[in-house]
CSV table of C-alpha atoms in Angstrom, one decimal:
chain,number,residue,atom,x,y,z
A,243,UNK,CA,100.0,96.5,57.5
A,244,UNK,CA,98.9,93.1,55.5
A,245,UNK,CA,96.9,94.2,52.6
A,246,UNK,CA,93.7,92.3,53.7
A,247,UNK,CA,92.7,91.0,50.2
A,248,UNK,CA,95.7,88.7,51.3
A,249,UNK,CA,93.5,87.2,54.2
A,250,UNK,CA,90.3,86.5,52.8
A,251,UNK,CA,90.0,83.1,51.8
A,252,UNK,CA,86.5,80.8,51.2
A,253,UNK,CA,84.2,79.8,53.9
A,254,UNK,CA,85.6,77.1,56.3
A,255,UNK,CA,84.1,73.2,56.4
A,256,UNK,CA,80.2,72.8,56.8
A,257,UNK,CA,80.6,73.1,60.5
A,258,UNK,CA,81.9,76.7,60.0
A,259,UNK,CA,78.8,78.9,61.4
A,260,UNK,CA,77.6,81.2,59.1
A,261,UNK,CA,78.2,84.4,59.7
A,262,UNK,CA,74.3,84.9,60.2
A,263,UNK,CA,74.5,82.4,63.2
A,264,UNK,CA,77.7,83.9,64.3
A,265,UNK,CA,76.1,87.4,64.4
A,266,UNK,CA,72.9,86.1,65.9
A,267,UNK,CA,75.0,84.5,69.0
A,268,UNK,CA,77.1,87.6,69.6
A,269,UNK,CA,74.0,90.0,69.5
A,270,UNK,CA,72.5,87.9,72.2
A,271,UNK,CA,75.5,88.4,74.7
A,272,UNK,CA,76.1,91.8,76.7
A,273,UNK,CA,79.1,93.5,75.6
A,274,UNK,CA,82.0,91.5,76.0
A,275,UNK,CA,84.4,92.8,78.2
A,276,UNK,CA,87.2,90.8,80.2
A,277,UNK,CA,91.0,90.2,80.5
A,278,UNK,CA,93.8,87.0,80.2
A,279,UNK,CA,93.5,85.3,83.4
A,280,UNK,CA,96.4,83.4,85.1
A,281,UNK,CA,95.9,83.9,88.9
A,282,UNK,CA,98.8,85.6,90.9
A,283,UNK,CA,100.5,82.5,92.6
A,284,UNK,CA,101.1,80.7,89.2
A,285,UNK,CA,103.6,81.4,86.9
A,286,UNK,CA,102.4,79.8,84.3
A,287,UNK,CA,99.9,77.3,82.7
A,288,UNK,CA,100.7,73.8,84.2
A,289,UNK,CA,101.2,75.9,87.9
A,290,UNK,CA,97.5,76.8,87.6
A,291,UNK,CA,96.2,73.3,86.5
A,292,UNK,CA,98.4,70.4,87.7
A,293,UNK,CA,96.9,69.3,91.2
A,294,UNK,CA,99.7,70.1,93.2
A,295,UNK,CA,99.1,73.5,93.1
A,296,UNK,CA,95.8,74.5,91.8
A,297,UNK,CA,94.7,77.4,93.7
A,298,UNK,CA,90.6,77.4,93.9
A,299,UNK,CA,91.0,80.3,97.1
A,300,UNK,CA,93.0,82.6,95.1
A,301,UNK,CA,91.3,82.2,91.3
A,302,UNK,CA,87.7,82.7,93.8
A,303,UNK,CA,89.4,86.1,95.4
A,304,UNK,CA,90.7,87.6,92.3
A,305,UNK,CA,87.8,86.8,89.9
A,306,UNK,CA,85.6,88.1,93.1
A,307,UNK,CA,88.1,91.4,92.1
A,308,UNK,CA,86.4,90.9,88.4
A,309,UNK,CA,83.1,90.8,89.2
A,310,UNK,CA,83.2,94.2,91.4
A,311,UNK,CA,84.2,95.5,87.9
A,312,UNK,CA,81.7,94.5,85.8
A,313,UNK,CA,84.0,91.9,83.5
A,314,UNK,CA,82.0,88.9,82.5
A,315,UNK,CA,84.2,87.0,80.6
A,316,UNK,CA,87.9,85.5,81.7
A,317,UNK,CA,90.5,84.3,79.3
A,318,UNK,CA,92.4,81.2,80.5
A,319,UNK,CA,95.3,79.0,78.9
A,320,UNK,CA,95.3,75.2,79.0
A,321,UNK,CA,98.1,72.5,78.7
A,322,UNK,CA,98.4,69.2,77.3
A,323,UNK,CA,100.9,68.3,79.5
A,324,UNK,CA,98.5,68.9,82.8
A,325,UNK,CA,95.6,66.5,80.9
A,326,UNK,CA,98.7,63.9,80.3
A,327,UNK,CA,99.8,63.5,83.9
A,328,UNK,CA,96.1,63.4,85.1
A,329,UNK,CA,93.2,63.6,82.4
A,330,UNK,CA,90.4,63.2,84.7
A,331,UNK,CA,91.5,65.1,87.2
A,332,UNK,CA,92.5,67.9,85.2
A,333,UNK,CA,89.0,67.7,83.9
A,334,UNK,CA,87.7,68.2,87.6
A,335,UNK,CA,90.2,71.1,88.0
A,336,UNK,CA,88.8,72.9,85.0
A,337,UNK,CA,85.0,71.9,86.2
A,338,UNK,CA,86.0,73.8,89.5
A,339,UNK,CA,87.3,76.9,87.9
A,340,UNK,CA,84.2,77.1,86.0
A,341,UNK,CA,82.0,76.6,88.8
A,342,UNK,CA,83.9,79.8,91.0
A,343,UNK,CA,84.0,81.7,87.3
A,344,UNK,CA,80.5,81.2,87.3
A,345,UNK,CA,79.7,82.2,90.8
A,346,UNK,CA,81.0,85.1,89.5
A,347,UNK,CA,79.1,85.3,86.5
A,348,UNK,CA,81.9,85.2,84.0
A,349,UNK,CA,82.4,83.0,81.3
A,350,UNK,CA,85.2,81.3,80.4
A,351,UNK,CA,87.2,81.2,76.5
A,352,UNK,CA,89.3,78.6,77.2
A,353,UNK,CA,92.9,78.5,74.8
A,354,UNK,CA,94.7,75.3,73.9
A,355,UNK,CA,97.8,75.6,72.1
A,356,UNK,CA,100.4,78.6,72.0
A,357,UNK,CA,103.5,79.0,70.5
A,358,UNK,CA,104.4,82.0,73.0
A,359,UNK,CA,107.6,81.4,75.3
A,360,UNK,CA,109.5,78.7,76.7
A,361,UNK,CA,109.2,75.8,73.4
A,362,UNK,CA,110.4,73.0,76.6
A,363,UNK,CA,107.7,72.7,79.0
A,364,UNK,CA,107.7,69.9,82.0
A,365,UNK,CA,105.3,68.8,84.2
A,366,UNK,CA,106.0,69.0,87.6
A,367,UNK,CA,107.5,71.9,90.0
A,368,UNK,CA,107.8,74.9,87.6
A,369,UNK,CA,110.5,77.7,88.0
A,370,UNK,CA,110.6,80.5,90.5
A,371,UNK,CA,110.1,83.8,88.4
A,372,UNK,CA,113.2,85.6,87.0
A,373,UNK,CA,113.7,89.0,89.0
A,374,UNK,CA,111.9,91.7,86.6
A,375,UNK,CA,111.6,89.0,83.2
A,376,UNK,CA,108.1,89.1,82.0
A,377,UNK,CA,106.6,85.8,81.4
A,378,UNK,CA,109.8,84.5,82.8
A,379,UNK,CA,108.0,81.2,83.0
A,380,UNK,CA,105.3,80.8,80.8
A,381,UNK,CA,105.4,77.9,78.3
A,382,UNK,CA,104.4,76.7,75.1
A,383,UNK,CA,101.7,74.2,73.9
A,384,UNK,CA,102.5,71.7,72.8
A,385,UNK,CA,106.3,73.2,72.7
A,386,UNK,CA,108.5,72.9,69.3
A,387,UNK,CA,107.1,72.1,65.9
A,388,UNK,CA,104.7,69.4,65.4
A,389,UNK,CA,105.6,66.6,63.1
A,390,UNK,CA,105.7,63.3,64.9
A,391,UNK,CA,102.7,61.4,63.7
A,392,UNK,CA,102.1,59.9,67.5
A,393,UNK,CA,102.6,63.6,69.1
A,394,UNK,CA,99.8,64.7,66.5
A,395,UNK,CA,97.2,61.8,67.9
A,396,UNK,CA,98.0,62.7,71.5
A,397,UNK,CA,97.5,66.2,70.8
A,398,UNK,CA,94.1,65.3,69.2
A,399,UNK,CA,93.4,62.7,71.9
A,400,UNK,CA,93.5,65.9,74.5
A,401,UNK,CA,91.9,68.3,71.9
A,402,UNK,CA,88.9,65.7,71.6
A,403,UNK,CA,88.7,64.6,75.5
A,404,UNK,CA,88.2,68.2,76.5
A,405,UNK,CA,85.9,69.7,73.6
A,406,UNK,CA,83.7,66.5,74.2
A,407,UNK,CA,83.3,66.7,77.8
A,408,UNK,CA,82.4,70.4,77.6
A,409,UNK,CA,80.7,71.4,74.4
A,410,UNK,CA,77.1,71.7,76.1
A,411,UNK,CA,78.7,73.8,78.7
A,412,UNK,CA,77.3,77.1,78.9
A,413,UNK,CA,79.9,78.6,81.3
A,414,UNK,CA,82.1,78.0,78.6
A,415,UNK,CA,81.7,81.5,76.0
A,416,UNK,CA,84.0,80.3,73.3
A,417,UNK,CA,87.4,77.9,72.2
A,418,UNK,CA,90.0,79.8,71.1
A,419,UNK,CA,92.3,76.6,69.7
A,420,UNK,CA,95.6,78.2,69.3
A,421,UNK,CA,97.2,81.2,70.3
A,422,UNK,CA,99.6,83.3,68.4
A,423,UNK,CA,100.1,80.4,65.8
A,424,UNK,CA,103.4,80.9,64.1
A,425,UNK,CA,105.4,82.8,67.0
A,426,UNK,CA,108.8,82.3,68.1
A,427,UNK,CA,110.2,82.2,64.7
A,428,UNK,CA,107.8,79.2,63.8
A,429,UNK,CA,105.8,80.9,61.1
A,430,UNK,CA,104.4,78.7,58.3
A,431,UNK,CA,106.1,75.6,60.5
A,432,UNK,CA,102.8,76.1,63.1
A,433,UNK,CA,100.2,75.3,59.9
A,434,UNK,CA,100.0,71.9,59.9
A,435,UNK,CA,99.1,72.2,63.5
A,436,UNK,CA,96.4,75.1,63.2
A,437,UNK,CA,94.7,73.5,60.7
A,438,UNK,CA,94.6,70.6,62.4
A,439,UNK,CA,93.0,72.0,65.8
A,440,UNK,CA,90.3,73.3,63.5
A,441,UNK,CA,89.6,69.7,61.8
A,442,UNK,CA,89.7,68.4,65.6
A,443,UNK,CA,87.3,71.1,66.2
A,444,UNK,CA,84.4,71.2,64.2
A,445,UNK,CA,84.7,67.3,63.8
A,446,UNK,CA,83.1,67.2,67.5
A,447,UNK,CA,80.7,70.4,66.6
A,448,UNK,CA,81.1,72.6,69.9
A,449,UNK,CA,78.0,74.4,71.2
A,450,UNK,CA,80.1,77.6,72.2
A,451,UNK,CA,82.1,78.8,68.7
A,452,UNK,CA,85.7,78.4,68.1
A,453,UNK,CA,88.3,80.7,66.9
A,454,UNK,CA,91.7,81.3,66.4
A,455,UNK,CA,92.9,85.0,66.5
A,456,UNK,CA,95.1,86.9,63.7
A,457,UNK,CA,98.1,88.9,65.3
A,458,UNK,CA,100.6,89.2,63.1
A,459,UNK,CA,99.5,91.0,59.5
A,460,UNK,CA,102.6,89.5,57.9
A,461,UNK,CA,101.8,86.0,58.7
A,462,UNK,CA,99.1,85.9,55.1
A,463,UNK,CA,98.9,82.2,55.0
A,464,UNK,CA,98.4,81.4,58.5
A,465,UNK,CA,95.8,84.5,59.0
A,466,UNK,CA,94.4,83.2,55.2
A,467,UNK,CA,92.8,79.9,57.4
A,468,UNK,CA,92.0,81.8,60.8
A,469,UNK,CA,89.9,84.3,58.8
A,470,UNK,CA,88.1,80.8,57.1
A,471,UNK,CA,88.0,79.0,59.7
A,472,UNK,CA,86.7,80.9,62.9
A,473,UNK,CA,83.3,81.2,63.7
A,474,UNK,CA,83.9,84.4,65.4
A,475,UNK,CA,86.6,86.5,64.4
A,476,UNK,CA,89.6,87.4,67.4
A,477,UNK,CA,92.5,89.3,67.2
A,478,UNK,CA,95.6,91.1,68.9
A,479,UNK,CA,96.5,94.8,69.0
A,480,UNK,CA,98.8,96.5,71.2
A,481,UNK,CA,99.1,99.9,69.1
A,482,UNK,CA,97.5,103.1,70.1
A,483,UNK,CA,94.2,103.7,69.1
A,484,UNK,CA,94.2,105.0,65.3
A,485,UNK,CA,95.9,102.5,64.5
A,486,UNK,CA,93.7,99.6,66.1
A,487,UNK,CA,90.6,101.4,65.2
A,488,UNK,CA,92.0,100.8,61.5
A,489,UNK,CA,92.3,97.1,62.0
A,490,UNK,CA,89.1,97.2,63.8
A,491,UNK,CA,87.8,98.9,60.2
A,492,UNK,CA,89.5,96.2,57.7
A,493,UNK,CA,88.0,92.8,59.9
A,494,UNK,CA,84.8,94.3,59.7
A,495,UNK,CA,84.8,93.3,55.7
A,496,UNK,CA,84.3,90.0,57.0
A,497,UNK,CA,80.6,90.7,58.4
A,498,UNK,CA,81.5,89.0,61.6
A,499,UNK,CA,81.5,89.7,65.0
A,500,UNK,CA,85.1,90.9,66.0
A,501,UNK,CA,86.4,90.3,69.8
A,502,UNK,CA,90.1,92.0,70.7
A,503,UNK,CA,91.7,89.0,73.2
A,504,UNK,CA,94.7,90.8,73.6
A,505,UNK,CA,94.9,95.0,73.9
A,506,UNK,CA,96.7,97.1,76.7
A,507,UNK,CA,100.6,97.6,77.2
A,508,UNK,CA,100.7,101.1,78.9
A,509,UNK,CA,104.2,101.9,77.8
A,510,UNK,CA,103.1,101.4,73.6
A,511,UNK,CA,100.3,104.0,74.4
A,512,UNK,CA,97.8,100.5,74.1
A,513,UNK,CA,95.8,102.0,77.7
A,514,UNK,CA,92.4,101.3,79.2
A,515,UNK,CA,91.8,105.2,78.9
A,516,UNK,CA,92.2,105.0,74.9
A,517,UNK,CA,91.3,102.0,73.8
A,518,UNK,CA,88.4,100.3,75.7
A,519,UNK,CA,86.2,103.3,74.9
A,520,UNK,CA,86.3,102.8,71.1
A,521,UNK,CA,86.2,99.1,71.4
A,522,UNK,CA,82.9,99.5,73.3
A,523,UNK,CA,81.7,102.0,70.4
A,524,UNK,CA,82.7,99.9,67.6
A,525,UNK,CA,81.2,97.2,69.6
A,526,UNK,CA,84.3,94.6,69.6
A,527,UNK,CA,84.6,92.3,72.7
A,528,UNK,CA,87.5,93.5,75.2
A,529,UNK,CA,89.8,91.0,76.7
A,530,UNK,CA,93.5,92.8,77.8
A,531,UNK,CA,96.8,91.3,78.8
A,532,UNK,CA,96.8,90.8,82.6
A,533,UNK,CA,94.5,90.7,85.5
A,534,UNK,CA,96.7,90.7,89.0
A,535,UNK,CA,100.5,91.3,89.1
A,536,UNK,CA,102.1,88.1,90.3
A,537,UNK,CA,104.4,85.4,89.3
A,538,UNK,CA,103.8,85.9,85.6
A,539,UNK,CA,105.5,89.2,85.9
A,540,UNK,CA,103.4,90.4,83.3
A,541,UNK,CA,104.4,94.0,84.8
A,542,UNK,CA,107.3,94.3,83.1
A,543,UNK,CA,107.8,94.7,79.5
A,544,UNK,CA,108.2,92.4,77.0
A,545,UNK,CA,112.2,93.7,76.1
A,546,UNK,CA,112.8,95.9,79.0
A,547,UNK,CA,114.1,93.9,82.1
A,548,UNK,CA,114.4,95.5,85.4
A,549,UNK,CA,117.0,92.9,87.1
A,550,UNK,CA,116.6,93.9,90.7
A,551,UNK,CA,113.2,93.5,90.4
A,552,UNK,CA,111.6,96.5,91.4
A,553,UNK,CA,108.4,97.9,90.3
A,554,UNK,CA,108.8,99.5,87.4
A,555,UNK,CA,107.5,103.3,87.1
A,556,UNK,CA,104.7,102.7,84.4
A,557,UNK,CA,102.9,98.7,84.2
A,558,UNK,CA,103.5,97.1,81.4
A,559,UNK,CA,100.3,94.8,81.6
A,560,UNK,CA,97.9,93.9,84.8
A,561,UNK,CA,95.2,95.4,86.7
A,562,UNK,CA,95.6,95.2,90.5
A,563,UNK,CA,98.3,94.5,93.2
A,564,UNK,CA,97.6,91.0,95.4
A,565,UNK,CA,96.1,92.7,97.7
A,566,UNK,CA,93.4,93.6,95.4
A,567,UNK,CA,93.8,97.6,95.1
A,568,UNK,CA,94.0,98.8,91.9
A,569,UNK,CA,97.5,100.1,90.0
A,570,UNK,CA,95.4,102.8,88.7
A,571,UNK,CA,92.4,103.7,90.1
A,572,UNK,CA,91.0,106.0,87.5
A,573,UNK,CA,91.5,102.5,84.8
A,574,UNK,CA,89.1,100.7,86.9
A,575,UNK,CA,86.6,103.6,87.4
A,576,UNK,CA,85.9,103.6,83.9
A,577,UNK,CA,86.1,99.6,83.2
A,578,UNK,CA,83.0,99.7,85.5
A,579,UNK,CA,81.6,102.4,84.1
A,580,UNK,CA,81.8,101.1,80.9
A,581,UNK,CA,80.6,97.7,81.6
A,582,UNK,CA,77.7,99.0,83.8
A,583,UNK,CA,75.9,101.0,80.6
């Protein structure tokens, strides 16, 4: 593990909350508790936003399935590509997932770039999942590495569009501006980029707070301006308990309020039954891979492809079937139990 004295690094701009403000705004929320949202019949980000197929009945069903749990907070990727082909309608698209996410009293931390997955996204019809591939069809945001002067003021162009026509919006709980900066062998390349988003970011001064979450300890100048720059501190961890409650241990050094967006890969011991208890203990927001198993195929693991395309005998990720019964029903027994006290 990254020797944390590695990652602390000065106080972000002057529109970096303090970490009294930060602590004050977290206090005042229930316990966060949540997953990543992506609803079944979409395989990936521009499925569940270009107008073609943006499903309101579905996303209304399965955050309905949410609710009945007690989660009050919902995950959800963007894409710059969806805004480019249609930026006022894709603005209307993410006002009507906020109005059903509402409905449902959940609140929405909306991501915008990620450098998970396919680096060649298109508009347009997207792929048919891969038989048994996880994430066979998810895509990144923007794609390859930024360097392109013109791609940089589109990006910002989208960045500034949305975070200005939504930064009153209380439905909205939080920005999370990029995730997993420096994957897919991008590393220091994805800097320029992150910092960036940030500049973008408190340049228009959000109500809700904005983050971007460490995930990989080895990454110490990329985690060096997440840790400066985020208002509230985020972070991934799909280990078994001891060892998450240790990371959960070093970001508290920061005096910030800490909110896990990632957790729970059954197979790497990462399960509801372990984890979400000490999370609620240690009092760190809970947001897991996976809601409903669908076209993101989020089922499956990560390195471990089942090419027929059967069910595999232990879920990777993902809560319930389509048909809304639970894959375990003892995991969702004590999500509501949890989130009920």
């Amino acid at each position: 593990m990254l020797a944390f004295s590695h990652v602390m690094a000065q106080e972000g701009g002057d529109k970096r909350w303090s970490a009294e403000k930060a602590n004050t705004w977290y206090a005042a929320h229930k316990w966060i508790s949540g997953a990543n949202f992506t609803p079944s019949t979409a395989i990936n980000q521009l499925e569940m936003w270009q107008a073609d197929t943006f499903d309101s009945t579905t996303i209304d069903r399965e955050l309905g399935w949410a609710e009945n749990i007690g989660f009050n907070t919902m995950r959800v990727f963007l894409h710059s590509l969806a805004w480019k082909q249609d930026a006022k309608g894709f603005k209307q698209r993410v006002n009507e997932y906020l109005t059903i996410a509402d409905k449902h009293h959940i609140q929405t931390l909306f991501v915008f770039f990620d450098d998970c997955w396919d680096a060649h996204p298109r508009p347009g019809k997207q792929p048919d999942p891969k038989p048994g591939i996880h994430n066979s069809g998810w895509v990144q945001d923007p794609g390859g590495v930024v360097t392109d002067p013109a791609e940089f003021a589109f990006l910002k162009l989208y960045v500034d569009d949305v975070l200005t026509t939504f930064k009153h919006d209380k439905r909205i709980l939080m920005w999370d501006l990029y995730n997993e900066p420096g994957n897919r062998d991008k590393k220091d390349a994805s800097t320029e980029l992150l910092v960036k988003v940030f500049e973008w970011a408190h340049a228009i001064d959000p109500d809700q707070p904005v983050t971007v979450g460490m995930w990989n300890w080895s990454f110490e100048n990329l985690n060096k301006i997440q840790a400066a720059n985020s208002d509230i501190l985020t972070y991934h961890n799909y280990s078994e308990v001891n060892d998450h409650l240790h990371v959960v241990q070093l970001l508290k050094i920061y005096n910030r309020p800490l909110i896990c967006t990632e957790y729970m890969a059954r197979p790497r011991n990462s399960t509801f039954e372990t984890i979400i208890p000490m999370l609620k203990k240690e009092n760190v927001g809970a947001i897991n891979w996976g809601f409903v198993s669908g076209k993101t195929n989020t089922i499956y693991a990560w390195s471990t492809p089942i090419p027929d395309g059967s069910e595999p005998k232990l879920w990777f990720h993902d809560i319930f079937r389509k048909n809304g019964e639970p894959y375990k029903q003892e995991e969702v027994d004590l999500i509501k139990k949890l989130n009920a006290n």
